mmCIF file of C-alpha atoms in Angstrom:
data_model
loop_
_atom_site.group_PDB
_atom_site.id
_atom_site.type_symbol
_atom_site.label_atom_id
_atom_site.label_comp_id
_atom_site.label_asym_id
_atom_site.label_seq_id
_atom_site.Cartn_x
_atom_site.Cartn_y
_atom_site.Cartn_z
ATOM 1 C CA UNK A 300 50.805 -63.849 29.337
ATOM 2 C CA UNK A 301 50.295 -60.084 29.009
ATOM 3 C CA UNK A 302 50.818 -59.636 32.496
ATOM 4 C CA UNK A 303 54.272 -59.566 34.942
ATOM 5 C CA UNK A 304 53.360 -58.825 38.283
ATOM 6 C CA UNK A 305 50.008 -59.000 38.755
ATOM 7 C CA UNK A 306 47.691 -56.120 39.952
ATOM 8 C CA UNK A 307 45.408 -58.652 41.310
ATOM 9 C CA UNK A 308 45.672 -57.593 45.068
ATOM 10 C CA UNK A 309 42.941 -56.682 47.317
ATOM 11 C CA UNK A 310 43.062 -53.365 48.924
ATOM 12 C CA UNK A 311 40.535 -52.356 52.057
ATOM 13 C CA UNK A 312 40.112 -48.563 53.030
ATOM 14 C CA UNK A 313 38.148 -46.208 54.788
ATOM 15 C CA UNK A 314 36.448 -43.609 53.580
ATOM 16 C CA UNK A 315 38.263 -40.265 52.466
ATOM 17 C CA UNK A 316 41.308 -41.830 52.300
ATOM 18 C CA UNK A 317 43.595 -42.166 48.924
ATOM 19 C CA UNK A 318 44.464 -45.490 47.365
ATOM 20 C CA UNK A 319 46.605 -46.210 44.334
ATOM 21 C CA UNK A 320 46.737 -49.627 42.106
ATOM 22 C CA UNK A 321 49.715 -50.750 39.620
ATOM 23 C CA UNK A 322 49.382 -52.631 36.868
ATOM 24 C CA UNK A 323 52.255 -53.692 35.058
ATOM 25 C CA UNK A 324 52.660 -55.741 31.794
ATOM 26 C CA UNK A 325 55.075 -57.164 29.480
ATOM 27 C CA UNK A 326 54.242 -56.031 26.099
ATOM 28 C CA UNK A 327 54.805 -52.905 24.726
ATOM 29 C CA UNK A 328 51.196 -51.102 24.354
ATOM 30 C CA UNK A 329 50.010 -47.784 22.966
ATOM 31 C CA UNK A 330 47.519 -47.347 25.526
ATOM 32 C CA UNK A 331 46.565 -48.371 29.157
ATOM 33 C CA UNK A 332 42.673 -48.045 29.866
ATOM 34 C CA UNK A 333 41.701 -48.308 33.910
ATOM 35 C CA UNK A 334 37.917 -49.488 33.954
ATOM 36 C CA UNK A 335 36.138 -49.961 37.170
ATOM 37 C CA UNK A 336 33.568 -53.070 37.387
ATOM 38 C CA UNK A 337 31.314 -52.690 40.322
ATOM 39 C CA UNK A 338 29.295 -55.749 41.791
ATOM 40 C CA UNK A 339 26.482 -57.624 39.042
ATOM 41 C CA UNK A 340 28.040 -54.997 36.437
ATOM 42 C CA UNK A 341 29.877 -54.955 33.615
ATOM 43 C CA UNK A 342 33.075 -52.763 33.364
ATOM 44 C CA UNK A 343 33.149 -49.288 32.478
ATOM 45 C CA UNK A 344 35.709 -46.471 31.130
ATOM 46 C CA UNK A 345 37.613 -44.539 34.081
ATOM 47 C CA UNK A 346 40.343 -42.980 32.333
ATOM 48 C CA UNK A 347 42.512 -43.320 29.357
ATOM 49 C CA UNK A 348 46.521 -42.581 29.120
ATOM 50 C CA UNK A 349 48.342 -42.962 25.668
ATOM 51 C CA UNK A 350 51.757 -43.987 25.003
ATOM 52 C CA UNK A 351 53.374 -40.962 24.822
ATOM 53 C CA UNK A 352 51.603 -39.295 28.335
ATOM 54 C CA UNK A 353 53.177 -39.822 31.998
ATOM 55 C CA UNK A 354 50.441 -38.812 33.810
ATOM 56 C CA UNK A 355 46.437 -38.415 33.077
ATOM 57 C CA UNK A 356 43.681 -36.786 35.797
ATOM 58 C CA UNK A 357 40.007 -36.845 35.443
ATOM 59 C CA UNK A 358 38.071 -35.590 38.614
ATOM 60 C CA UNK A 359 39.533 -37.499 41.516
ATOM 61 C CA UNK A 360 41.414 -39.796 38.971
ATOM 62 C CA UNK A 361 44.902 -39.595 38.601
ATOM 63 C CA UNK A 362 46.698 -42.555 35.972
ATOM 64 C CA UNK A 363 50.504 -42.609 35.466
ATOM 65 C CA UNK A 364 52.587 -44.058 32.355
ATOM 66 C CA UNK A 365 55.680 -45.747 32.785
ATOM 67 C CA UNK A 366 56.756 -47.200 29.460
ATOM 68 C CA UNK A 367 60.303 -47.589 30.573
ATOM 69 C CA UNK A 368 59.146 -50.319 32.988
ATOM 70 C CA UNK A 369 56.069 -51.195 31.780
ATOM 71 C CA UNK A 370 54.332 -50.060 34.453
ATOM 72 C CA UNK A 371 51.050 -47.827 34.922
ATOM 73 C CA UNK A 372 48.840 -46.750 38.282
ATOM 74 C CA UNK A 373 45.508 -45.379 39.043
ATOM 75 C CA UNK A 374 45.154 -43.591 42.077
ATOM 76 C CA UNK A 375 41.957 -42.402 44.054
ATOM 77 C CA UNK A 376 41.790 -39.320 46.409
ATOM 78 C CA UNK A 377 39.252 -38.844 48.309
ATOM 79 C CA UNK A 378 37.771 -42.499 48.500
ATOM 80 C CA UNK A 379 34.102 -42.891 48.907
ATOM 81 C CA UNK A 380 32.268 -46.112 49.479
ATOM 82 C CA UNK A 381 30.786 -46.085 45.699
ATOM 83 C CA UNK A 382 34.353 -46.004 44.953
ATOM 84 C CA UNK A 383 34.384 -50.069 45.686
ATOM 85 C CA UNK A 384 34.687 -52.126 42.725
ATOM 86 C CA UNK A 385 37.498 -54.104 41.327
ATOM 87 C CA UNK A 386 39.489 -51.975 38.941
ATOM 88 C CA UNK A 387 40.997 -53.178 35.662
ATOM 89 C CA UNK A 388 44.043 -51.938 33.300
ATOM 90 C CA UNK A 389 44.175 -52.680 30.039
ATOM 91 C CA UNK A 390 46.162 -52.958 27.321
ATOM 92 C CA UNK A 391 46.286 -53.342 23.496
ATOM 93 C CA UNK A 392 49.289 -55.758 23.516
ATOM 94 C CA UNK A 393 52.010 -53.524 20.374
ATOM 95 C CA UNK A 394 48.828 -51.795 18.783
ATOM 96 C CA UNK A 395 46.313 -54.854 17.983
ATOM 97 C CA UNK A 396 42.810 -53.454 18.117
ATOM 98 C CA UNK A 397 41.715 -56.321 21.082
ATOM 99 C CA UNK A 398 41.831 -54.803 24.818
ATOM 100 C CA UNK A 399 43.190 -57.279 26.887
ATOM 101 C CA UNK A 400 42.611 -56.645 30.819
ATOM 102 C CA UNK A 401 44.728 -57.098 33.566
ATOM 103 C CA UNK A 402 43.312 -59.828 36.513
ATOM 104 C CA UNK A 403 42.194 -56.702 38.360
ATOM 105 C CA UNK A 404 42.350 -54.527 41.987
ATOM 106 C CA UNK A 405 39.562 -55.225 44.255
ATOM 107 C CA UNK A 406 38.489 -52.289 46.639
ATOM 108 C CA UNK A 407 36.944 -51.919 49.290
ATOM 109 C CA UNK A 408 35.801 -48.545 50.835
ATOM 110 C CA UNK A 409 34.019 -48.688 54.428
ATOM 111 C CA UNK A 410 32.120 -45.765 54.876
ATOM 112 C CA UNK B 39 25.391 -43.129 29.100
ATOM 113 C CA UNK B 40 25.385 -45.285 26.358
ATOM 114 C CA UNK B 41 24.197 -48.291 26.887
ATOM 115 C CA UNK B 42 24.553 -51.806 25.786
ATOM 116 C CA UNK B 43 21.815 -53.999 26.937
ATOM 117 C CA UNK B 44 22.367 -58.195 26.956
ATOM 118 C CA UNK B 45 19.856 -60.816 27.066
ATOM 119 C CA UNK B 46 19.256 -63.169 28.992
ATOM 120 C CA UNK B 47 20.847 -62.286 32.391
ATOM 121 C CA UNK B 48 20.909 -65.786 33.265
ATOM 122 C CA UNK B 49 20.803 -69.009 31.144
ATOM 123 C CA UNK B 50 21.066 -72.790 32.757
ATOM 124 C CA UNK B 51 21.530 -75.620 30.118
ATOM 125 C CA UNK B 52 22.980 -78.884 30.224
ATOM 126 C CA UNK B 53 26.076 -80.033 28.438
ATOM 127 C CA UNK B 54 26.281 -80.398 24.583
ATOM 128 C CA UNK B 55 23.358 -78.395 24.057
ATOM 129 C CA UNK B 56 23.394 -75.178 22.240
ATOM 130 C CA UNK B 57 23.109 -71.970 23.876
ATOM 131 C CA UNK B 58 23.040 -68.243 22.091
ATOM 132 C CA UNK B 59 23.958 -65.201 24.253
ATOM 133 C CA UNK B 60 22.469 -61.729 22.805
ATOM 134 C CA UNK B 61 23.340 -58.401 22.829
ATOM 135 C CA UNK B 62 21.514 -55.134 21.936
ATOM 136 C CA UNK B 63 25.262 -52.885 21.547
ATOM 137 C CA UNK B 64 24.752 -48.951 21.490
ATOM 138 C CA UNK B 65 23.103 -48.054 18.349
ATOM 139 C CA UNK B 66 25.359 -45.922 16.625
ATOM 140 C CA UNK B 67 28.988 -48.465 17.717
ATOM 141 C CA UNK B 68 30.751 -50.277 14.768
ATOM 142 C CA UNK B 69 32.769 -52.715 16.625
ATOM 143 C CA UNK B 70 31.575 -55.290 18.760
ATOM 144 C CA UNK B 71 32.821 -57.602 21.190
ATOM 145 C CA UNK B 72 32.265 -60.597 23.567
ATOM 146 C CA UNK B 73 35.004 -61.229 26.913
ATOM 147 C CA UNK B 74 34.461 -64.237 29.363
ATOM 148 C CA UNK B 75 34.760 -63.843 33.250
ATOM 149 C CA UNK B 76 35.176 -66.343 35.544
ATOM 150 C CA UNK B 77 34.152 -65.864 39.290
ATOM 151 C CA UNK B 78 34.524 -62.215 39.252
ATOM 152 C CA UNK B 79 37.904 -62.774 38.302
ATOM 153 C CA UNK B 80 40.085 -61.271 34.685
ATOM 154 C CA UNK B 81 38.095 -60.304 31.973
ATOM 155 C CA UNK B 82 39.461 -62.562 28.939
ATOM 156 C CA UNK B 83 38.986 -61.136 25.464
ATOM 157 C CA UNK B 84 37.114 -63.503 23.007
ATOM 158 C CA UNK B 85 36.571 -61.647 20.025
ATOM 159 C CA UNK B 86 35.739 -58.523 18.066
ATOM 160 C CA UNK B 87 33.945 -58.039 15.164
ATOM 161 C CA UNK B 88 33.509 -55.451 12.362
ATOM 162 C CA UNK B 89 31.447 -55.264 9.421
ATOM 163 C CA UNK B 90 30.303 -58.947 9.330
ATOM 164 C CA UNK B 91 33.359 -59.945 9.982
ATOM 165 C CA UNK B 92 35.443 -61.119 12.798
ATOM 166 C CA UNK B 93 38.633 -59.336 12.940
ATOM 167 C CA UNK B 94 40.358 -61.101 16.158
ATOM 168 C CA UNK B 95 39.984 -63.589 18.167
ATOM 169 C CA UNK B 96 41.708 -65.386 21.087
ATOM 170 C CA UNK B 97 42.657 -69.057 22.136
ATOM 171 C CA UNK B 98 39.541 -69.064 24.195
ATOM 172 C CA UNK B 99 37.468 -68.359 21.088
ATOM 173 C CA UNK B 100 36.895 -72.346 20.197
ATOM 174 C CA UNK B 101 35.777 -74.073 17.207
ATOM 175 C CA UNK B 102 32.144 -74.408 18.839
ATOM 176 C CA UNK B 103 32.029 -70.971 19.335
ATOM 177 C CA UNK B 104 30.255 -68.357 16.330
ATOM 178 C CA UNK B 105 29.509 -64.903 16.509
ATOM 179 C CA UNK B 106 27.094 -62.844 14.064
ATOM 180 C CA UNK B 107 25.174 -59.933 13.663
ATOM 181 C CA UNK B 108 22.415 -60.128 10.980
ATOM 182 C CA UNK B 109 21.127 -56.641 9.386
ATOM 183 C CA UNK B 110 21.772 -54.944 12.314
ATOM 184 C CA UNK B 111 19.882 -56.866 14.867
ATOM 185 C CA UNK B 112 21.314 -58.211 17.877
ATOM 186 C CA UNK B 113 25.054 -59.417 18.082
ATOM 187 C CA UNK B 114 25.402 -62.826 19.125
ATOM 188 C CA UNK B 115 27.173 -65.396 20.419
ATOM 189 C CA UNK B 116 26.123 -68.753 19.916
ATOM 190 C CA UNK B 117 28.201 -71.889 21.757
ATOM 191 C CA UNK B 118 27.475 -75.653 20.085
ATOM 192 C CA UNK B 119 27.530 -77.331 22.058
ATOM 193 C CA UNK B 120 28.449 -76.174 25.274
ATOM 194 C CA UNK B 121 31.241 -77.962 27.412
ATOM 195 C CA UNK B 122 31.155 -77.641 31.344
ATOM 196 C CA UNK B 123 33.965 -75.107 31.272
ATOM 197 C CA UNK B 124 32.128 -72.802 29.371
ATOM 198 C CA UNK B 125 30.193 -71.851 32.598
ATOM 199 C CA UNK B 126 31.335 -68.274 32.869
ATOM 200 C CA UNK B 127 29.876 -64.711 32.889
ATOM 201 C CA UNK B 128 30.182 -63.603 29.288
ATOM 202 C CA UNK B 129 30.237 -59.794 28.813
ATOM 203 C CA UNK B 130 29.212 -57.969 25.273
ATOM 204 C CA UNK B 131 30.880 -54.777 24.231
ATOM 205 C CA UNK B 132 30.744 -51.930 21.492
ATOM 206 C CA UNK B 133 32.898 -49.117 20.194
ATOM 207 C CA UNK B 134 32.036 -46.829 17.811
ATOM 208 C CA UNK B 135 35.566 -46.984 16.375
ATOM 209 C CA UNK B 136 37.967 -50.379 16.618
ATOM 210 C CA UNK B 137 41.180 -48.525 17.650
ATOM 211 C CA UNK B 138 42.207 -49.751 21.406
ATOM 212 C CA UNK B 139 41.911 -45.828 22.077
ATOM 213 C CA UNK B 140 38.018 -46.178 22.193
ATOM 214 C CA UNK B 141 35.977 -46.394 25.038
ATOM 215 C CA UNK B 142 34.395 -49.954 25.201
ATOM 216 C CA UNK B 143 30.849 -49.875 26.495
ATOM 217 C CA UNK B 144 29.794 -53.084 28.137
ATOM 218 C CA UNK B 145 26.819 -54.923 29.093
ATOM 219 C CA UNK B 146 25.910 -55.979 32.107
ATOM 220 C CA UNK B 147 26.515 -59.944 31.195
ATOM 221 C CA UNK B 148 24.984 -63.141 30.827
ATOM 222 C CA UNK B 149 26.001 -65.572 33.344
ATOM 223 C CA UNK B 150 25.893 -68.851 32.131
ATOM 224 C CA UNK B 151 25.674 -72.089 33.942
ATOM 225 C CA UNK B 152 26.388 -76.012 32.049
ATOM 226 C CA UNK B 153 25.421 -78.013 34.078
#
């Protein structure tokens, strides 16, 4: 498998507060893509952190890099209740083309 | 955004029929892809294709399972025949470029039922 410890967890919040999700995986990548699938939808692009970045922000987006152990997070500030989805990392697995996803972070964000 | 449109939403058949899944991907994208999602849960990666061609594709990518896009209509799976753990929600994709640096642009699926 791709994956060590899992990031499938499910995480329940209120509103306005911050929430971070790890992923972690085994094999070396050159990227980790977060994607955010919300209910009936397919998934789609939050942020992307290469290789050779610790730490990535977008809006109220913040990713981290860890290649040391393997290891990368997403975290929200400012949760709102659109914010609930189940989030996904992915990886490329040492550079093959193929994005292979992680089993996913389900949030929930009570307004 | 972009948008990648899939068709049907939902599709019921029974088992050892055939069954062909179809995508509309964003009209300029290059690389194309199909994933397969069980109850909401990982995303698995099927295949990806490029030029005619596939260029990977995963354990889960059987013998009874074909992929094609001819002249630039829709991109399509096709499963023949289907097996009872094909039931799944089965999610279409595009790129415009096949590094795993691009943005993948996905559909909103086609759940599929064998019954």
């Amino acid at each position: 498998s791709q994956w060590g410890e899992e990031n499938l967890q499910a995480l329940s919040i209120q509103e306005g507060e911050d929430v971070t999700m790890n992923c972690s995986y085994k094999t070396y990548t050159t990227v980790v893509q977060w994607y955010r699938q919300k209910s009936g939808k397919g998934p789609a692009q939050l942020i992307l952190i290469r290789s050779n970045e610790r730490e990535k922000r977008s809006g109220r987006l913040r990713a981290t890099l860890d290649t040391s152990s393997q290891s990368s997070s997403l975290s929200i500030t400012g949760t709102l209740a659109t914010d609930t989805a189940v989030y996904f990392c992915a990886t490329d697995r040492q550079g093959g083309r193929a994005l292979i996803f992680g089993t996913g972070t389900t949030v929930s964000v009570s307004p | 955004g972009p948008k990648v449109l899939q068709i049907p939403s939902h599709q019921i058949i029974d088992m050892g029929q055939m069954v062909t899944l179809n995508c509309d991907p964003v009209s300029n994208h290059l690389y194309f892809y199909w994933y397969k999602q069980i109850l909401g849960q990982q995303m698995e990666f099927l295949v990806n294709f490029y030029n005619g061609k596939v260029m990977e594709k995963s354990k889960l990518f059987k013998d009874q399972f074909s992929v094609e896009r001819p002249d630039g209509s829709y991109f399509t799976l096709k499963i023949q025949p289907t097996a009872l753990e094909d039931s799944a929600v089965y999610f279409c994709a595009s790129s415009l470029g096949g590094s795993s640096a691009e943005t993948l642009y996905f559909g909103s699926g086609t759940r599929l039922t064998v019954l």
